[in-house]
């Protein structure tokens, strides 16, 4: 019988257990933070081995998830993400070993300076502490996130999409078993299993140092608005491509088609095409042909609709991330108008210009306020792997660093270590103040 | 007559004008962002010259502020901060010229990498945009903040303590006049004059990129809790000094006295002294003598009170920033207990250990979670000038960078610029994917 009272008791138990769990992760993360790179890599190899051995159980759990999801009428796209299979699992395991091979992000000396004789300042990278990562129903994401967390010396509290619950539980069970034989405390990695726990997690600013939400724009915005913990991520990816009057039209067509159609659901795909009026009547018919051949629906401003057949665009179109084969098109009278449009409607993700005029390109790259400002290439390059960061934790559209595609760098912070031999501040103050030497070592 | 209606109209006018003002600053900051270092430095020199010429008016405005503040019974400490005088003004003007001499924080190439032949990635520093800085009634702070903002290519909306209103207005008038003859738009620097505008400023997340609040802990906490704009600052400075069993007691005494008494109101002064039990009975009487000679009130845990006369400390003492000549003292049984105490009650600002055992020091510096972890020196070194950053915008106790004392570095962000020659992502995807070269240039 579920009386009101027993419900309250259960609810408070959940809350209590989550705080306890976060405390354990915090404690475990403090131990992890001081392990050597060798010890952390050893744990990653142990996880990779254990996942390989447990492949049948993991795939069986995933099959059950897939079965239930099908019965509930999951979309084909979501099913493709949820379904693991041996190939995806093996790729994810190889990814764990790749992360182990990345340079150690911890203990990097960023500043090494003598302040005075015998008084030495060092700025050294160190883990953030505990990460809270909320991700979509994609089991291999759990494997990648866990390996990045351990490599960067951080504890991690995971919450996967509900459709992948059994897959996530199977994976975390294997990871805990693997860690038991290493110096990394299994409590370093925790799994939340209910939706209710997300709000509780967002309130744990005492124990969690960074939240990384993945998934729908509205969900990411919800997280950003409902926690005091720093959030790494982006709610919108409204990317623009501007075809300048001095553009090479062949490059412009190739880049436009790639940036819109190569993976339209990606955040770095373009939503709006801006075209300089000087080339609009020549370029528009060609690009319309190329895009409609790929099944792209075109929405144009008034001038555009006078040149090609297109649905009239409304004000809403300029601030919409379609994440689909839809493109809004606007004709502009100048570079300045293009930049102003992007700075008004863009989401500071990635915006590109096609032009043979390097001065125009430079102005665009300097004046557009976005994490990525591209010249003569597709916006689809905005990605941690493509930038050569080895692994990506996400793309940030915030103004402060870390901005753009973030690798392990976004999971570490730094400390200032100062070592003296009895040095006191009074020596360097007042009338007979000793000067600092400030000599970089 | 102030009818309800006219009040509403006035209030909405204020709101409207502040949004307009912020838009103007945003616009001006976009122009400033692309000026050369030479142009920005020229503007700083023009400001320095104009402030020198206008010294009589500025000092007269400040005298009026001081007069009113005295009549309202301002405390001596606040009066000392409010009063400008020729010496302080000249030092502030020299500071403007010093900031001009600092290396340009804008346009620094942090990454320069070939992704593939002809496809080049650069990560380049750029201004944040618009800063909102709320500061205490200290007129020379306005001069320093303005010069740091212009040097870093940012617009700035200033709000000074109300006692300094006339001084701030006089200074901004001179700064606007000086900028009129330079390439920097006077709208780059704006002054708010009413307390009501602070809340409006905190709501302008569309136009303001970073808030730096200075002043009381409760005010900083209020700002942190009432804005979606990133906040750089610290609400508390609860710093610890741990005297290890292997400490050199002479160094320990000098460092303790300096860290507590050299400037007790500073955020980097210590509030709690932790002492290893092995040396407590020898060290405590000596340090109590030295501290009481400086007028320090001692509050001790039970064990401490058995060795020296002290007020019994309560639980509240361990989490209180006295900002005064008061020190809480606790005897601990081990390094681990000291670290646990600091990680529980500290504010992640700066904590120090005194020990001759370098292994113990290393453990302390690795395991204490704070922006500054010091060995055998005073916590009072936690300061941007002392670290050699030239100028300081504040000290951050957040976990993510920028952390600790922040120089111009905290006022800039970066962009990823990618330049290609028609490169598209499809080339690097699928079965015949071309590999990236990822070669640092």
PDB file of N, CA and C in Angstrom, chain B residues 300-339:
ATOM      1  N   UNK B 300      39.876  29.387  20.488  1.00  0.00           N
ATOM      2  CA  UNK B 300      40.477  28.062  20.323  1.00  0.00           C
ATOM      3  C   UNK B 300      39.504  26.920  20.508  1.00  0.00           C
ATOM      4  N   UNK B 301      39.845  25.773  19.931  1.00  0.00           N
ATOM      5  CA  UNK B 301      39.056  24.573  20.228  1.00  0.00           C
ATOM      6  C   UNK B 301      39.429  24.114  21.650  1.00  0.00           C
ATOM      7  N   UNK B 302      38.811  23.039  22.112  1.00  0.00           N
ATOM      8  CA  UNK B 302      38.976  22.616  23.502  1.00  0.00           C
ATOM      9  C   UNK B 302      40.453  22.405  23.871  1.00  0.00           C
ATOM     10  N   UNK B 303      41.164  21.671  23.021  1.00  0.00           N
ATOM     11  CA  UNK B 303      42.573  21.371  23.302  1.00  0.00           C
ATOM     12  C   UNK B 303      43.414  22.644  23.391  1.00  0.00           C
ATOM     13  N   UNK B 304      43.131  23.589  22.475  1.00  0.00           N
ATOM     14  CA  UNK B 304      43.871  24.851  22.462  1.00  0.00           C
ATOM     15  C   UNK B 304      43.670  25.589  23.791  1.00  0.00           C
ATOM     16  N   UNK B 305      42.403  25.630  24.231  1.00  0.00           N
ATOM     17  CA  UNK B 305      42.087  26.363  25.454  1.00  0.00           C
ATOM     18  C   UNK B 305      42.717  25.722  26.699  1.00  0.00           C
ATOM     19  N   UNK B 306      43.150  24.468  26.570  1.00  0.00           N
ATOM     20  CA  UNK B 306      43.842  23.831  27.694  1.00  0.00           C
ATOM     21  C   UNK B 306      45.302  24.276  27.775  1.00  0.00           C
ATOM     22  N   UNK B 307      45.825  24.766  26.640  1.00  0.00           N
ATOM     23  CA  UNK B 307      47.240  25.147  26.591  1.00  0.00           C
ATOM     24  C   UNK B 307      47.439  26.654  26.752  1.00  0.00           C
ATOM     25  N   UNK B 308      46.579  27.442  26.099  1.00  0.00           N
ATOM     26  CA  UNK B 308      46.688  28.906  26.211  1.00  0.00           C
ATOM     27  C   UNK B 308      45.316  29.496  26.561  1.00  0.00           C
ATOM     28  N   UNK B 309      45.322  30.717  27.124  1.00  0.00           N
ATOM     29  CA  UNK B 309      44.029  31.367  27.370  1.00  0.00           C
ATOM     30  C   UNK B 309      43.437  31.813  26.026  1.00  0.00           C
ATOM     31  N   UNK B 310      42.215  31.375  25.723  1.00  0.00           N
ATOM     32  CA  UNK B 310      41.539  31.760  24.476  1.00  0.00           C
ATOM     33  C   UNK B 310      40.048  31.611  24.656  1.00  0.00           C
ATOM     34  N   UNK B 311      39.277  32.402  23.900  1.00  0.00           N
ATOM     35  CA  UNK B 311      37.811  32.257  23.893  1.00  0.00           C
ATOM     36  C   UNK B 311      37.494  30.908  23.246  1.00  0.00           C
ATOM     37  N   UNK B 312      36.607  30.103  23.838  1.00  0.00           N
ATOM     38  CA  UNK B 312      36.254  28.840  23.179  1.00  0.00           C
ATOM     39  C   UNK B 312      35.616  29.095  21.812  1.00  0.00           C
ATOM     40  N   UNK B 313      36.130  28.400  20.812  1.00  0.00           N
ATOM     41  CA  UNK B 313      35.591  28.559  19.456  1.00  0.00           C
ATOM     42  C   UNK B 313      34.340  27.704  19.296  1.00  0.00           C
ATOM     43  N   UNK B 314      33.372  28.220  18.521  1.00  0.00           N
ATOM     44  CA  UNK B 314      32.170  27.436  18.221  1.00  0.00           C
ATOM     45  C   UNK B 314      32.241  26.973  16.769  1.00  0.00           C
ATOM     46  N   UNK B 315      31.312  26.120  16.383  1.00  0.00           N
ATOM     47  CA  UNK B 315      31.259  25.608  15.002  1.00  0.00           C
ATOM     48  C   UNK B 315      31.265  26.761  13.982  1.00  0.00           C
ATOM     49  N   UNK B 316      30.554  27.854  14.322  1.00  0.00           N
ATOM     50  CA  UNK B 316      30.464  29.005  13.422  1.00  0.00           C
ATOM     51  C   UNK B 316      31.833  29.601  13.107  1.00  0.00           C
ATOM     52  N   UNK B 317      32.737  29.554  14.105  1.00  0.00           N
ATOM     53  CA  UNK B 317      34.046  30.173  13.897  1.00  0.00           C
ATOM     54  C   UNK B 317      34.783  29.590  12.692  1.00  0.00           C
ATOM     55  N   UNK B 318      34.633  28.269  12.477  1.00  0.00           N
ATOM     56  CA  UNK B 318      35.405  27.639  11.387  1.00  0.00           C
ATOM     57  C   UNK B 318      34.961  28.090  10.008  1.00  0.00           C
ATOM     58  N   UNK B 319      33.752  28.654   9.920  1.00  0.00           N
ATOM     59  CA  UNK B 319      33.312  29.107   8.596  1.00  0.00           C
ATOM     60  C   UNK B 319      33.087  30.616   8.560  1.00  0.00           C
ATOM     61  N   UNK B 320      33.800  31.341   9.424  1.00  0.00           N
ATOM     62  CA  UNK B 320      33.629  32.795   9.465  1.00  0.00           C
ATOM     63  C   UNK B 320      34.867  33.507   8.937  1.00  0.00           C
ATOM     64  N   UNK B 321      34.627  34.474   8.019  1.00  0.00           N
ATOM     65  CA  UNK B 321      35.707  35.356   7.595  1.00  0.00           C
ATOM     66  C   UNK B 321      35.636  36.574   8.502  1.00  0.00           C
ATOM     67  N   UNK B 322      36.566  36.663   9.466  1.00  0.00           N
ATOM     68  CA  UNK B 322      36.505  37.774  10.429  1.00  0.00           C
ATOM     69  C   UNK B 322      36.848  39.105   9.762  1.00  0.00           C
ATOM     70  N   UNK B 323      37.783  39.089   8.824  1.00  0.00           N
ATOM     71  CA  UNK B 323      38.289  40.332   8.212  1.00  0.00           C
ATOM     72  C   UNK B 323      38.742  41.301   9.292  1.00  0.00           C
ATOM     73  N   UNK B 324      39.257  40.767  10.370  1.00  0.00           N
ATOM     74  CA  UNK B 324      39.578  41.583  11.536  1.00  0.00           C
ATOM     75  C   UNK B 324      40.674  40.862  12.343  1.00  0.00           C
ATOM     76  N   UNK B 325      41.143  41.502  13.405  1.00  0.00           N
ATOM     77  CA  UNK B 325      42.212  40.901  14.210  1.00  0.00           C
ATOM     78  C   UNK B 325      41.650  39.825  15.152  1.00  0.00           C
ATOM     79  N   UNK B 326      41.081  38.787  14.557  1.00  0.00           N
ATOM     80  CA  UNK B 326      40.555  37.632  15.303  1.00  0.00           C
ATOM     81  C   UNK B 326      41.078  36.388  14.584  1.00  0.00           C
ATOM     82  N   UNK B 327      41.477  35.372  15.341  1.00  0.00           N
ATOM     83  CA  UNK B 327      41.985  34.146  14.718  1.00  0.00           C
ATOM     84  C   UNK B 327      41.427  32.940  15.459  1.00  0.00           C
ATOM     85  N   UNK B 328      40.860  31.985  14.726  1.00  0.00           N
ATOM     86  CA  UNK B 328      40.428  30.730  15.352  1.00  0.00           C
ATOM     87  C   UNK B 328      41.557  29.705  15.231  1.00  0.00           C
ATOM     88  N   UNK B 329      41.716  28.900  16.289  1.00  0.00           N
ATOM     89  CA  UNK B 329      42.841  27.954  16.342  1.00  0.00           C
ATOM     90  C   UNK B 329      42.319  26.562  16.665  1.00  0.00           C
ATOM     91  N   UNK B 330      42.821  25.577  15.929  1.00  0.00           N
ATOM     92  CA  UNK B 330      42.383  24.193  16.150  1.00  0.00           C
ATOM     93  C   UNK B 330      43.597  23.281  16.109  1.00  0.00           C
ATOM     94  N   UNK B 331      43.640  22.327  17.048  1.00  0.00           N
ATOM     95  CA  UNK B 331      44.725  21.339  17.063  1.00  0.00           C
ATOM     96  C   UNK B 331      44.260  20.100  16.313  1.00  0.00           C
ATOM     97  N   UNK B 332      45.078  19.613  15.400  1.00  0.00           N
ATOM     98  CA  UNK B 332      44.702  18.434  14.597  1.00  0.00           C
ATOM     99  C   UNK B 332      45.689  17.304  14.840  1.00  0.00           C
ATOM    100  N   UNK B 333      45.215  16.066  14.647  1.00  0.00           N
ATOM    101  CA  UNK B 333      46.071  14.912  14.943  1.00  0.00           C
ATOM    102  C   UNK B 333      46.905  14.452  13.760  1.00  0.00           C
ATOM    103  N   UNK B 334      46.641  15.004  12.578  1.00  0.00           N
ATOM    104  CA  UNK B 334      47.371  14.544  11.390  1.00  0.00           C
ATOM    105  C   UNK B 334      47.216  15.522  10.241  1.00  0.00           C
ATOM    106  N   UNK B 335      48.079  15.338   9.231  1.00  0.00           N
ATOM    107  CA  UNK B 335      47.982  16.098   7.982  1.00  0.00           C
ATOM    108  C   UNK B 335      46.608  15.869   7.348  1.00  0.00           C
ATOM    109  N   UNK B 336      46.163  14.598   7.357  1.00  0.00           N
ATOM    110  CA  UNK B 336      44.880  14.268   6.724  1.00  0.00           C
ATOM    111  C   UNK B 336      43.734  15.038   7.375  1.00  0.00           C
ATOM    112  N   UNK B 337      43.772  15.160   8.711  1.00  0.00           N
ATOM    113  CA  UNK B 337      42.717  15.901   9.413  1.00  0.00           C
ATOM    114  C   UNK B 337      42.761  17.382   9.032  1.00  0.00           C
ATOM    115  N   UNK B 338      43.972  17.917   8.917  1.00  0.00           N
ATOM    116  CA  UNK B 338      44.113  19.321   8.521  1.00  0.00           C
ATOM    117  C   UNK B 338      43.526  19.541   7.128  1.00  0.00           C
ATOM    118  N   UNK B 339      43.876  18.660   6.194  1.00  0.00           N
ATOM    119  CA  UNK B 339      43.379  18.790   4.815  1.00  0.00           C
ATOM    120  C   UNK B 339      41.860  18.667   4.788  1.00  0.00           C
TER     121      UNK B 339
END
